[in-house]
PDB file of C-alpha atoms in Angstrom:
ATOM      1  CA  MET A   1       0.000   0.000   0.000  1.00 71.00           C
ATOM      2  CA  LEU A   2       2.823   2.425   0.853  1.00 76.00           C
ATOM      3  CA  GLY A   3       4.479   1.792  -2.502  1.00 77.00           C
ATOM      4  CA  ILE A   4       1.223   2.361  -4.400  1.00 77.00           C
ATOM      5  CA  ALA A   5       0.639   5.620  -2.530  1.00 77.00           C
ATOM      6  CA  ALA A   6       4.187   6.776  -3.324  1.00 79.00           C
ATOM      7  CA  VAL A   7       3.745   6.019  -7.035  1.00 73.00           C
ATOM      8  CA  LEU A   8       0.388   7.808  -7.223  1.00 71.00           C
ATOM      9  CA  SER A   9       1.819  10.835  -5.380  1.00 78.00           C
ATOM     10  CA  PHE A  10       4.816  10.998  -7.692  1.00 71.00           C
ATOM     11  CA  MET A  11       2.569  10.861 -10.754  1.00 75.00           C
ATOM     12  CA  TYR A  12       0.296  13.581  -9.310  1.00 69.00           C
ATOM     13  CA  PHE A  13       3.119  16.074  -8.631  1.00 72.00           C
ATOM     14  CA  SER A  14       4.779  15.248 -11.968  1.00 74.00           C
ATOM     15  CA  ARG A  15       1.613  16.091 -13.876  1.00 71.00           C
ATOM     16  CA  GLY A  16       1.339  19.311 -11.849  1.00 71.00           C
ATOM     17  CA  GLN A  17       4.754  20.456 -13.069  1.00 74.00           C
ATOM     18  CA  ILE A  18       4.138  19.690 -16.749  1.00 75.00           C
ATOM     19  CA  ALA A  19       2.398  23.012 -17.409  1.00 74.00           C
ATOM     20  CA  GLU A  20       5.164  25.046 -15.732  1.00 78.00           C
ATOM     21  CA  THR A  21       7.835  23.306 -17.790  1.00 81.00           C
ATOM     22  CA  ALA A  22       5.851  23.789 -21.001  1.00 80.00           C
ATOM     23  CA  GLN A  23       5.351  27.495 -20.289  1.00 81.00           C
ATOM     24  CA  SER A  24       9.086  27.973 -19.724  1.00 84.00           C
ATOM     25  CA  ARG A  25       9.750  26.415 -23.135  1.00 82.00           C
ATOM     26  CA  VAL A  26       7.186  28.683 -24.778  1.00 81.00           C
ATOM     27  CA  HIS A  27       8.789  31.751 -23.151  1.00 84.00           C
ATOM     28  CA  SER A  28      12.251  30.698 -24.307  1.00 85.00           C
ATOM     29  CA  ASP A  29      11.004  30.046 -27.843  1.00 80.00           C
ATOM     30  CA  SER A  30       9.270  33.424 -27.922  1.00 86.00           C
ATOM     31  CA  VAL A  31      12.522  35.157 -26.988  1.00 85.00           C
ATOM     32  CA  SER A  32      14.375  33.215 -29.675  1.00 84.00           C
ATOM     33  CA  LEU A  33      11.745  34.130 -32.302  1.00 80.00           C
ATOM     34  CA  HIS A  34      11.855  37.796 -31.286  1.00 81.00           C
ATOM     35  CA  GLN A  35      15.634  37.825 -31.581  1.00 83.00           C
ATOM     36  CA  ALA A  36      15.433  36.125 -34.992  1.00 79.00           C
ATOM     37  CA  LEU A  37      12.989  38.785 -36.220  1.00 82.00           C
ATOM     38  CA  LEU A  38      15.325  41.544 -35.029  1.00 81.00           C
ATOM     39  CA  ASP A  39      18.235  39.939 -36.848  1.00 77.00           C
ATOM     40  CA  GLN A  40      16.100  39.657 -40.014  1.00 75.00           C
ATOM     41  CA  GLN A  41      15.278  43.366 -39.842  1.00 78.00           C
ATOM     42  CA  ALA A  42      18.913  44.251 -39.203  1.00 78.00           C
ATOM     43  CA  ALA A  43      19.993  42.250 -42.263  1.00 73.00           C
ATOM     44  CA  GLY A  44      18.188  44.701 -44.529  1.00 70.00           C
ATOM     45  CA  THR A  45      18.974  44.098 -48.173  1.00 69.00           C
ATOM     46  CA  ASP A  46      22.025  41.890 -47.564  1.00 66.00           C
ATOM     47  CA  LEU A  47      21.017  38.729 -49.435  1.00 67.00           C
ATOM     48  CA  ALA A  48      23.480  36.453 -47.640  1.00 68.00           C
ATOM     49  CA  LYS A  49      22.326  37.522 -44.179  1.00 71.00           C
ATOM     50  CA  THR A  50      18.679  37.653 -45.225  1.00 74.00           C
ATOM     51  CA  ALA A  51      18.619  33.964 -46.243  1.00 76.00           C
ATOM     52  CA  ALA A  52      20.188  32.858 -42.943  1.00 78.00           C
ATOM     53  CA  THR A  53      17.936  35.040 -40.772  1.00 79.00           C
ATOM     54  CA  THR A  54      14.831  33.956 -42.684  1.00 80.00           C
ATOM     55  CA  GLN A  55      15.668  30.293 -42.025  1.00 81.00           C
ATOM     56  CA  ARG A  56      16.165  31.067 -38.331  1.00 81.00           C
ATOM     57  CA  VAL A  57      12.762  32.801 -38.194  1.00 79.00           C
ATOM     58  CA  THR A  58      11.119  29.785 -39.889  1.00 85.00           C
ATOM     59  CA  ASP A  59      12.719  27.313 -37.499  1.00 84.00           C
ATOM     60  CA  ALA A  60      11.903  29.398 -34.442  1.00 82.00           C
ATOM     61  CA  THR A  61       8.271  29.811 -35.553  1.00 86.00           C
ATOM     62  CA  ARG A  62       7.862  26.035 -36.104  1.00 87.00           C
ATOM     63  CA  THR A  63       9.404  25.237 -32.698  1.00 85.00           C
ATOM     64  CA  LEU A  64       7.206  27.801 -30.958  1.00 82.00           C
ATOM     65  CA  ARG A  65       4.040  26.358 -32.514  1.00 85.00           C
ATOM     66  CA  GLN A  66       4.974  22.862 -31.404  1.00 86.00           C
ATOM     67  CA  HIS A  67       5.699  23.978 -27.862  1.00 81.00           C
ATOM     68  CA  LEU A  68       2.456  25.993 -27.767  1.00 84.00           C
ATOM     69  CA  ASP A  69       0.572  22.788 -28.571  1.00 84.00           C
ATOM     70  CA  ASP A  70       2.491  20.988 -25.843  1.00 80.00           C
ATOM     71  CA  ALA A  71       1.697  23.779 -23.373  1.00 80.00           C
ATOM     72  CA  ALA A  72      -2.016  23.574 -24.182  1.00 82.00           C
ATOM     73  CA  TYR A  73      -1.962  19.788 -23.634  1.00 78.00           C
ATOM     74  CA  ALA A  74      -0.030  20.262 -20.351  1.00 76.00           C
ATOM     75  CA  GLN A  75      -2.591  22.754 -19.097  1.00 79.00           C
ATOM     76  CA  THR A  76      -5.405  20.331 -19.927  1.00 79.00           C
ATOM     77  CA  VAL A  77      -3.656  17.557 -18.003  1.00 76.00           C
ATOM     78  CA  GLN A  78      -3.076  19.887 -15.059  1.00 76.00           C
ATOM     79  CA  ARG A  79      -6.760  20.833 -14.935  1.00 77.00           C
ATOM     80  CA  ILE A  80      -7.862  17.177 -14.721  1.00 77.00           C
ATOM     81  CA  ASN A  81      -4.987  16.093 -12.460  1.00 75.00           C
ATOM     82  CA  ARG A  82      -7.231  15.368  -9.497  1.00 79.00           C
ATOM     83  CA  PRO A  83      -9.783  13.290 -11.487  1.00 80.00           C
ATOM     84  CA  ILE A  84      -6.880  11.284 -12.894  1.00 80.00           C
ATOM     85  CA  VAL A  85      -5.642  10.571  -9.358  1.00 77.00           C
ATOM     86  CA  LEU A  86      -9.119   9.466  -8.293  1.00 81.00           C
ATOM     87  CA  LEU A  87      -9.360   7.229 -11.379  1.00 82.00           C
ATOM     88  CA  ASN A  88      -5.990   5.651 -10.568  1.00 81.00           C
ATOM     89  CA  ILE A  89      -7.067   5.022  -6.985  1.00 81.00           C
ATOM     90  CA  GLY A  90     -10.278   3.400  -8.233  1.00 83.00           C
ATOM     91  CA  LEU A  91      -8.342   1.137 -10.613  1.00 84.00           C
ATOM     92  CA  VAL A  92      -5.984   0.087  -7.824  1.00 83.00           C
ATOM     93  CA  LEU A  93      -8.891  -0.722  -5.502  1.00 83.00           C
ATOM     94  CA  ALA A  94     -10.665  -2.677  -8.267  1.00 85.00           C
ATOM     95  CA  ALA A  95      -7.504  -4.698  -8.979  1.00 82.00           C
ATOM     96  CA  MET A  96      -7.049  -5.456  -5.275  1.00 80.00           C
ATOM     97  CA  THR A  97     -10.685  -6.535  -4.974  1.00 82.00           C
ATOM     98  CA  LEU A  98     -10.485  -8.834  -7.988  1.00 79.00           C
ATOM     99  CA  GLY A  99      -7.274 -10.377  -6.707  1.00 75.00           C
ATOM    100  CA  PHE A 100      -8.794 -11.016  -3.307  1.00 74.00           C
ATOM    101  CA  VAL A 101     -11.952 -12.560  -4.801  1.00 71.00           C
ATOM    102  CA  TYR A 102      -9.930 -14.816  -7.134  1.00 65.00           C
ATOM    103  CA  LYS A 103      -7.681 -15.935  -4.292  1.00 57.00           C
ATOM    104  CA  LYS A 104     -10.694 -16.670  -2.102  1.00 53.00           C
ATOM    105  CA  GLU A 105     -12.327 -18.809  -4.762  1.00 52.00           C
ATOM    106  CA  ASP A 106      -9.090 -20.632  -5.388  1.00 51.00           C
ATOM    107  CA  LEU A 107      -8.721 -21.472  -1.675  1.00 48.00           C
ATOM    108  CA  THR A 108     -12.294 -22.679  -1.274  1.00 52.00           C
ATOM    109  CA  ASP A 109     -12.448 -24.730  -4.509  1.00 49.00           C
ATOM    110  CA  ARG A 110     -12.017 -28.369  -3.481  1.00 54.00           C
ATOM    111  CA  GLN A 111     -13.923 -30.044  -6.290  1.00 60.00           C
ATOM    112  CA  GLY A 112     -10.954 -30.745  -8.585  1.00 64.00           C
ATOM    113  CA  GLU A 113     -11.450 -31.206 -12.309  1.00 70.00           C
ATOM    114  CA  HIS A 114     -14.872 -31.565 -13.864  1.00 77.00           C
ATOM    115  CA  PRO A 115     -16.178 -35.180 -13.753  1.00 81.00           C
ATOM    116  CA  SER A 116     -16.846 -35.219 -17.505  1.00 83.00           C
ATOM    117  CA  LEU A 117     -13.196 -34.468 -18.385  1.00 86.00           C
ATOM    118  CA  ARG A 118     -11.918 -37.957 -17.553  1.00 86.00           C
ATOM    119  CA  PRO A 119     -14.170 -39.903 -19.977  1.00 88.00           C
ATOM    120  CA  LEU A 120     -13.589 -37.257 -22.641  1.00 90.00           C
ATOM    121  CA  ARG A 121      -9.830 -37.608 -22.192  1.00 88.00           C
ATOM    122  CA  ALA A 122     -10.096 -41.393 -22.452  1.00 89.00           C
ATOM    123  CA  ARG A 123     -12.233 -41.077 -25.573  1.00 89.00           C
ATOM    124  CA  MET A 124      -9.702 -38.712 -27.105  1.00 87.00           C
ATOM    125  CA  GLN A 125      -6.863 -41.143 -26.427  1.00 87.00           C
ATOM    126  CA  SER A 126      -8.913 -43.957 -27.966  1.00 88.00           C
ATOM    127  CA  LEU A 127      -9.550 -41.887 -31.091  1.00 85.00           C
ATOM    128  CA  GLU A 128      -5.865 -41.019 -31.317  1.00 83.00           C
ATOM    129  CA  ARG A 129      -4.914 -44.698 -31.194  1.00 85.00           C
ATOM    130  CA  GLU A 130      -7.579 -45.474 -33.790  1.00 84.00           C
ATOM    131  CA  GLY A 131      -6.254 -42.690 -35.989  1.00 81.00           C
ATOM    132  CA  LEU A 132      -2.726 -44.069 -35.703  1.00 82.00           C
ATOM    133  CA  GLY A 133      -4.008 -47.503 -36.719  1.00 82.00           C
ATOM    134  CA  HIS A 134      -5.827 -46.135 -39.751  1.00 82.00           C
ATOM    135  CA  ALA A 135      -2.803 -44.089 -40.738  1.00 82.00           C
ATOM    136  CA  ARG A 136      -0.532 -47.139 -40.518  1.00 84.00           C
ATOM    137  CA  ALA A 137      -2.968 -49.254 -42.560  1.00 85.00           C
ATOM    138  CA  ALA A 138      -3.249 -46.538 -45.200  1.00 85.00           C
ATOM    139  CA  ARG A 139       0.526 -46.179 -45.364  1.00 85.00           C
ATOM    140  CA  ILE A 140       0.970 -49.938 -45.826  1.00 88.00           C
ATOM    141  CA  SER A 141      -1.747 -50.072 -48.503  1.00 87.00           C
ATOM    142  CA  MET A 142      -0.252 -47.183 -50.451  1.00 86.00           C
ATOM    143  CA  SER A 143       3.236 -48.677 -50.223  1.00 88.00           C
ATOM    144  CA  GLY A 144       1.907 -51.989 -51.543  1.00 88.00           C
ATOM    145  CA  ALA A 145      -0.001 -50.266 -54.350  1.00 87.00           C
ATOM    146  CA  ALA A 146       3.084 -48.267 -55.315  1.00 87.00           C
ATOM    147  CA  ALA A 147       5.194 -51.450 -55.396  1.00 88.00           C
ATOM    148  CA  GLN A 148       2.635 -53.237 -57.603  1.00 87.00           C
ATOM    149  CA  ALA A 149       2.492 -50.226 -59.928  1.00 85.00           C
ATOM    150  CA  GLY A 150       6.264 -50.345 -60.274  1.00 86.00           C
ATOM    151  CA  ARG A 151       6.118 -54.063 -61.042  1.00 86.00           C
ATOM    152  CA  ILE A 152       3.482 -53.474 -63.734  1.00 85.00           C
ATOM    153  CA  ASN A 153       5.573 -50.770 -65.367  1.00 83.00           C
ATOM    154  CA  HIS A 154       8.585 -53.070 -65.282  1.00 83.00           C
ATOM    155  CA  LEU A 155       6.636 -55.848 -67.004  1.00 81.00           C
ATOM    156  CA  LEU A 156       5.300 -53.460 -69.650  1.00 79.00           C
ATOM    157  CA  GLU A 157       8.848 -52.441 -70.528  1.00 79.00           C
ATOM    158  CA  SER A 158      10.390 -55.942 -70.316  1.00 76.00           C
ATOM    159  CA  HIS A 159       9.909 -56.851 -74.045  1.00 74.00           C
ATOM    160  CA  PRO A 160       9.187 -60.568 -73.385  1.00 72.00           C
ATOM    161  CA  LEU A 161       9.305 -61.463 -77.119  1.00 73.00           C
ATOM    162  CA  ARG A 162      12.941 -60.513 -77.571  1.00 74.00           C
ATOM    163  CA  GLU A 163      15.189 -63.469 -78.596  1.00 70.00           C
ATOM    164  CA  TRP A 164      12.150 -65.694 -78.920  1.00 70.00           C
ATOM    165  CA  GLN A 165      14.079 -68.170 -81.103  1.00 71.00           C
ATOM    166  CA  GLY A 166      16.266 -69.109 -78.139  1.00 73.00           C
ATOM    167  CA  LYS A 167      13.172 -69.683 -76.023  1.00 74.00           C
ATOM    168  CA  GLN A 168      11.795 -71.927 -78.803  1.00 73.00           C
ATOM    169  CA  ASP A 169      14.983 -74.001 -78.775  1.00 74.00           C
ATOM    170  CA  ARG A 170      14.812 -74.422 -75.005  1.00 77.00           C
ATOM    171  CA  LEU A 171      11.207 -75.542 -75.308  1.00 77.00           C
ATOM    172  CA  GLN A 172      12.200 -78.130 -77.938  1.00 75.00           C
ATOM    173  CA  SER A 173      14.864 -79.517 -75.597  1.00 75.00           C
ATOM    174  CA  VAL A 174      12.266 -79.832 -72.851  1.00 78.00           C
ATOM    175  CA  ILE A 175      10.146 -82.015 -75.153  1.00 77.00           C
ATOM    176  CA  LEU A 176      13.046 -84.448 -75.649  1.00 74.00           C
ATOM    177  CA  GLN A 177      13.676 -84.568 -71.894  1.00 77.00           C
ATOM    178  CA  PHE A 178       9.992 -85.231 -71.277  1.00 79.00           C
ATOM    179  CA  ARG A 179       9.999 -88.138 -73.747  1.00 74.00           C
ATOM    180  CA  GLY A 180      13.053 -89.682 -72.141  1.00 77.00           C
ATOM    181  CA  GLU A 181      11.672 -89.315 -68.624  1.00 82.00           C
ATOM    182  CA  ASN A 182       8.314 -90.737 -69.701  1.00 76.00           C
ATOM    183  CA  ALA A 183       9.949 -93.800 -71.264  1.00 75.00           C
ATOM    184  CA  ARG A 184      12.154 -94.337 -68.189  1.00 78.00           C
ATOM    185  CA  VAL A 185       9.158 -94.329 -65.864  1.00 80.00           C
ATOM    186  CA  ARG A 186       7.398 -96.893 -68.105  1.00 76.00           C
ATOM    187  CA  GLY A 187      10.561 -99.005 -68.378  1.00 78.00           C
ATOM    188  CA  LEU A 188      10.804 -98.539 -72.121  1.00 76.00           C
ATOM    189  CA  ASP A 189      13.416 -97.422 -74.562  1.00 74.00           C
ATOM    190  CA  PRO A 190      12.423 -94.099 -76.152  1.00 68.00           C
ATOM    191  CA  ALA A 191      13.554 -95.471 -79.535  1.00 69.00           C
ATOM    192  CA  ASN A 192      10.929 -98.244 -79.291  1.00 68.00           C
ATOM    193  CA  VAL A 193       8.041 -95.821 -78.692  1.00 68.00           C
ATOM    194  CA  ILE A 194       6.264 -95.298 -81.995  1.00 68.00           C
ATOM    195  CA  ALA A 195       4.834 -91.936 -80.976  1.00 65.00           C
ATOM    196  CA  PHE A 196       8.314 -90.692 -80.154  1.00 66.00           C
ATOM    197  CA  ALA A 197       9.477 -91.494 -83.684  1.00 67.00           C
ATOM    198  CA  GLN A 198       7.706 -88.363 -84.940  1.00 69.00           C
ATOM    199  CA  PRO A 199       9.842 -85.182 -85.126  1.00 66.00           C
ATOM    200  CA  SER A 200       9.675 -83.105 -81.973  1.00 67.00           C
ATOM    201  CA  ARG A 201      10.117 -79.842 -83.820  1.00 68.00           C
ATOM    202  CA  ILE A 202       7.335 -77.351 -83.138  1.00 67.00           C
ATOM    203  CA  LEU A 203       7.055 -74.501 -85.580  1.00 69.00           C
ATOM    204  CA  PHE A 204       6.042 -71.134 -84.122  1.00 69.00           C
ATOM    205  CA  PRO A 205       4.816 -68.240 -86.246  1.00 70.00           C
ATOM    206  CA  GLU A 206       7.121 -65.308 -86.759  1.00 72.00           C
ATOM    207  CA  VAL A 207       6.632 -62.531 -84.169  1.00 68.00           C
ATOM    208  CA  LYS A 208       8.001 -59.015 -83.753  1.00 72.00           C
ATOM    209  CA  GLU A 209      10.713 -59.036 -81.133  1.00 69.00           C
ATOM    210  CA  ASP A 210      10.324 -55.334 -80.213  1.00 68.00           C
ATOM    211  CA  GLU A 211       6.560 -55.445 -79.871  1.00 69.00           C
ATOM    212  CA  GLU A 212       5.540 -54.216 -76.408  1.00 70.00           C
ATOM    213  CA  LEU A 213       2.746 -55.475 -74.236  1.00 73.00           C
ATOM    214  CA  ARG A 214      -0.508 -53.553 -74.519  1.00 78.00           C
ATOM    215  CA  ARG A 215      -0.793 -50.999 -71.728  1.00 79.00           C
ATOM    216  CA  PRO A 216      -4.123 -51.365 -69.878  1.00 80.00           C
ATOM    217  CA  THR A 217      -6.349 -48.381 -70.520  1.00 80.00           C
ATOM    218  CA  GLU A 218      -7.325 -48.021 -66.857  1.00 84.00           C
ATOM    219  CA  LEU A 219      -3.720 -48.143 -65.562  1.00 84.00           C
ATOM    220  CA  ASP A 220      -3.043 -44.411 -65.992  1.00 82.00           C
ATOM    221  CA  GLN A 221      -6.309 -43.558 -64.227  1.00 86.00           C
ATOM    222  CA  LEU A 222      -5.415 -45.863 -61.328  1.00 86.00           C
ATOM    223  CA  LEU A 223      -1.951 -44.310 -61.033  1.00 86.00           C
ATOM    224  CA  GLU A 224      -3.482 -40.825 -60.977  1.00 87.00           C
ATOM    225  CA  GLU A 225      -5.902 -41.860 -58.226  1.00 87.00           C
ATOM    226  CA  LEU A 226      -3.019 -43.361 -56.265  1.00 86.00           C
ATOM    227  CA  SER A 227      -1.072 -40.095 -56.567  1.00 87.00           C
ATOM    228  CA  GLN A 228      -4.091 -38.123 -55.347  1.00 87.00           C
ATOM    229  CA  ALA A 229      -4.539 -40.521 -52.429  1.00 86.00           C
ATOM    230  CA  GLU A 230      -0.886 -40.065 -51.433  1.00 85.00           C
ATOM    231  CA  ALA A 231      -1.224 -36.270 -51.596  1.00 85.00           C
ATOM    232  CA  GLU A 232      -4.375 -36.358 -49.449  1.00 84.00           C
ATOM    233  CA  TYR A 233      -2.697 -38.714 -46.979  1.00 82.00           C
ATOM    234  CA  THR A 234       0.268 -36.343 -46.659  1.00 82.00           C
ATOM    235  CA  ARG A 235      -2.127 -33.460 -45.975  1.00 80.00           C
ATOM    236  CA  VAL A 236      -4.055 -35.170 -43.173  1.00 78.00           C
ATOM    237  CA  ALA A 237      -1.242 -37.344 -41.779  1.00 74.00           C
ATOM    238  CA  ALA A 238      -0.045 -34.580 -39.448  1.00 70.00           C
ATOM    239  CA  TYR A 239      -3.298 -34.867 -37.490  1.00 68.00           C
ATOM    240  CA  ALA A 240      -2.991 -38.612 -36.906  1.00 59.00           C
ATOM    241  CA  ILE A 241       0.675 -39.677 -36.965  1.00 52.00           C
ATOM    242  CA  PRO A 242       3.873 -38.281 -35.451  1.00 48.00           C
ATOM    243  CA  THR A 243       5.760 -35.634 -37.406  1.00 44.00           C
ATOM    244  CA  GLY A 244       8.218 -36.990 -39.945  1.00 42.00           C
ATOM    245  CA  VAL A 245       6.429 -40.283 -40.721  1.00 43.00           C
ATOM    246  CA  GLN A 246       5.457 -40.093 -44.366  1.00 45.00           C
ATOM    247  CA  PRO A 247       4.211 -42.669 -46.863  1.00 43.00           C
ATOM    248  CA  SER A 248       6.712 -44.562 -48.939  1.00 46.00           C
ATOM    249  CA  ARG A 249       6.938 -43.505 -52.594  1.00 46.00           C
ATOM    250  CA  SER A 250       8.506 -46.450 -54.422  1.00 43.00           C
ATOM    251  CA  ARG A 251       6.270 -46.434 -57.546  1.00 46.00           C
ATOM    252  CA  GLY A 252       8.211 -46.847 -60.740  1.00 45.00           C
ATOM    253  CA  SER A 253       7.970 -44.431 -63.599  1.00 42.00           C
TER     254      SER A 253
END
């Protein structure tokens, strides 16, 4: 209380001296302006002195006007100095009253947190765990879809018909091995099997080695939807998963 009274008293007497200080500035500026006007008159027709004295008169006039405005404001403050002190005292008393009331309520409040907060907190934790589970499942699904998309693109660019003659020769050799194995299981000599006497050469039609597999028409649409799903997942993932965990992007071009 003593400190508050000292501060309010200091502010009261300081505001009371504002007008006196402002008036002293106005008086000093008036003397300076009067002296500048005398110097301007004494300069007469001397152009060099006239320019300097005119600038001094302009500066002194501008300073005097500013200090006159300050003096008027200081006089207004001095006239309402007592109401300002009463207002400050009222604000201090209001602050003390509010502090006392808040402290009293804090000391008498023994109820603890609201009963509905505990189930709400448990529900929130359950939803967070559920969100983490959904986010993990979505991340796994998108990673799997991206891997399958890469595998499809790899197969489309694999050119399976290249060097098809060599594959035909390997297939012919398999036929001979099958005949021999079949005869061995039956306990026969392959040379004595009439069916095996026929040539084992299979003629395949000519094909274009560089012909690519037909790209499915819906593949591009599916890849676009997968890209949109990944972008949407990245946007909402911050609300469900820890920062820094992002979906894997392993889809081939």
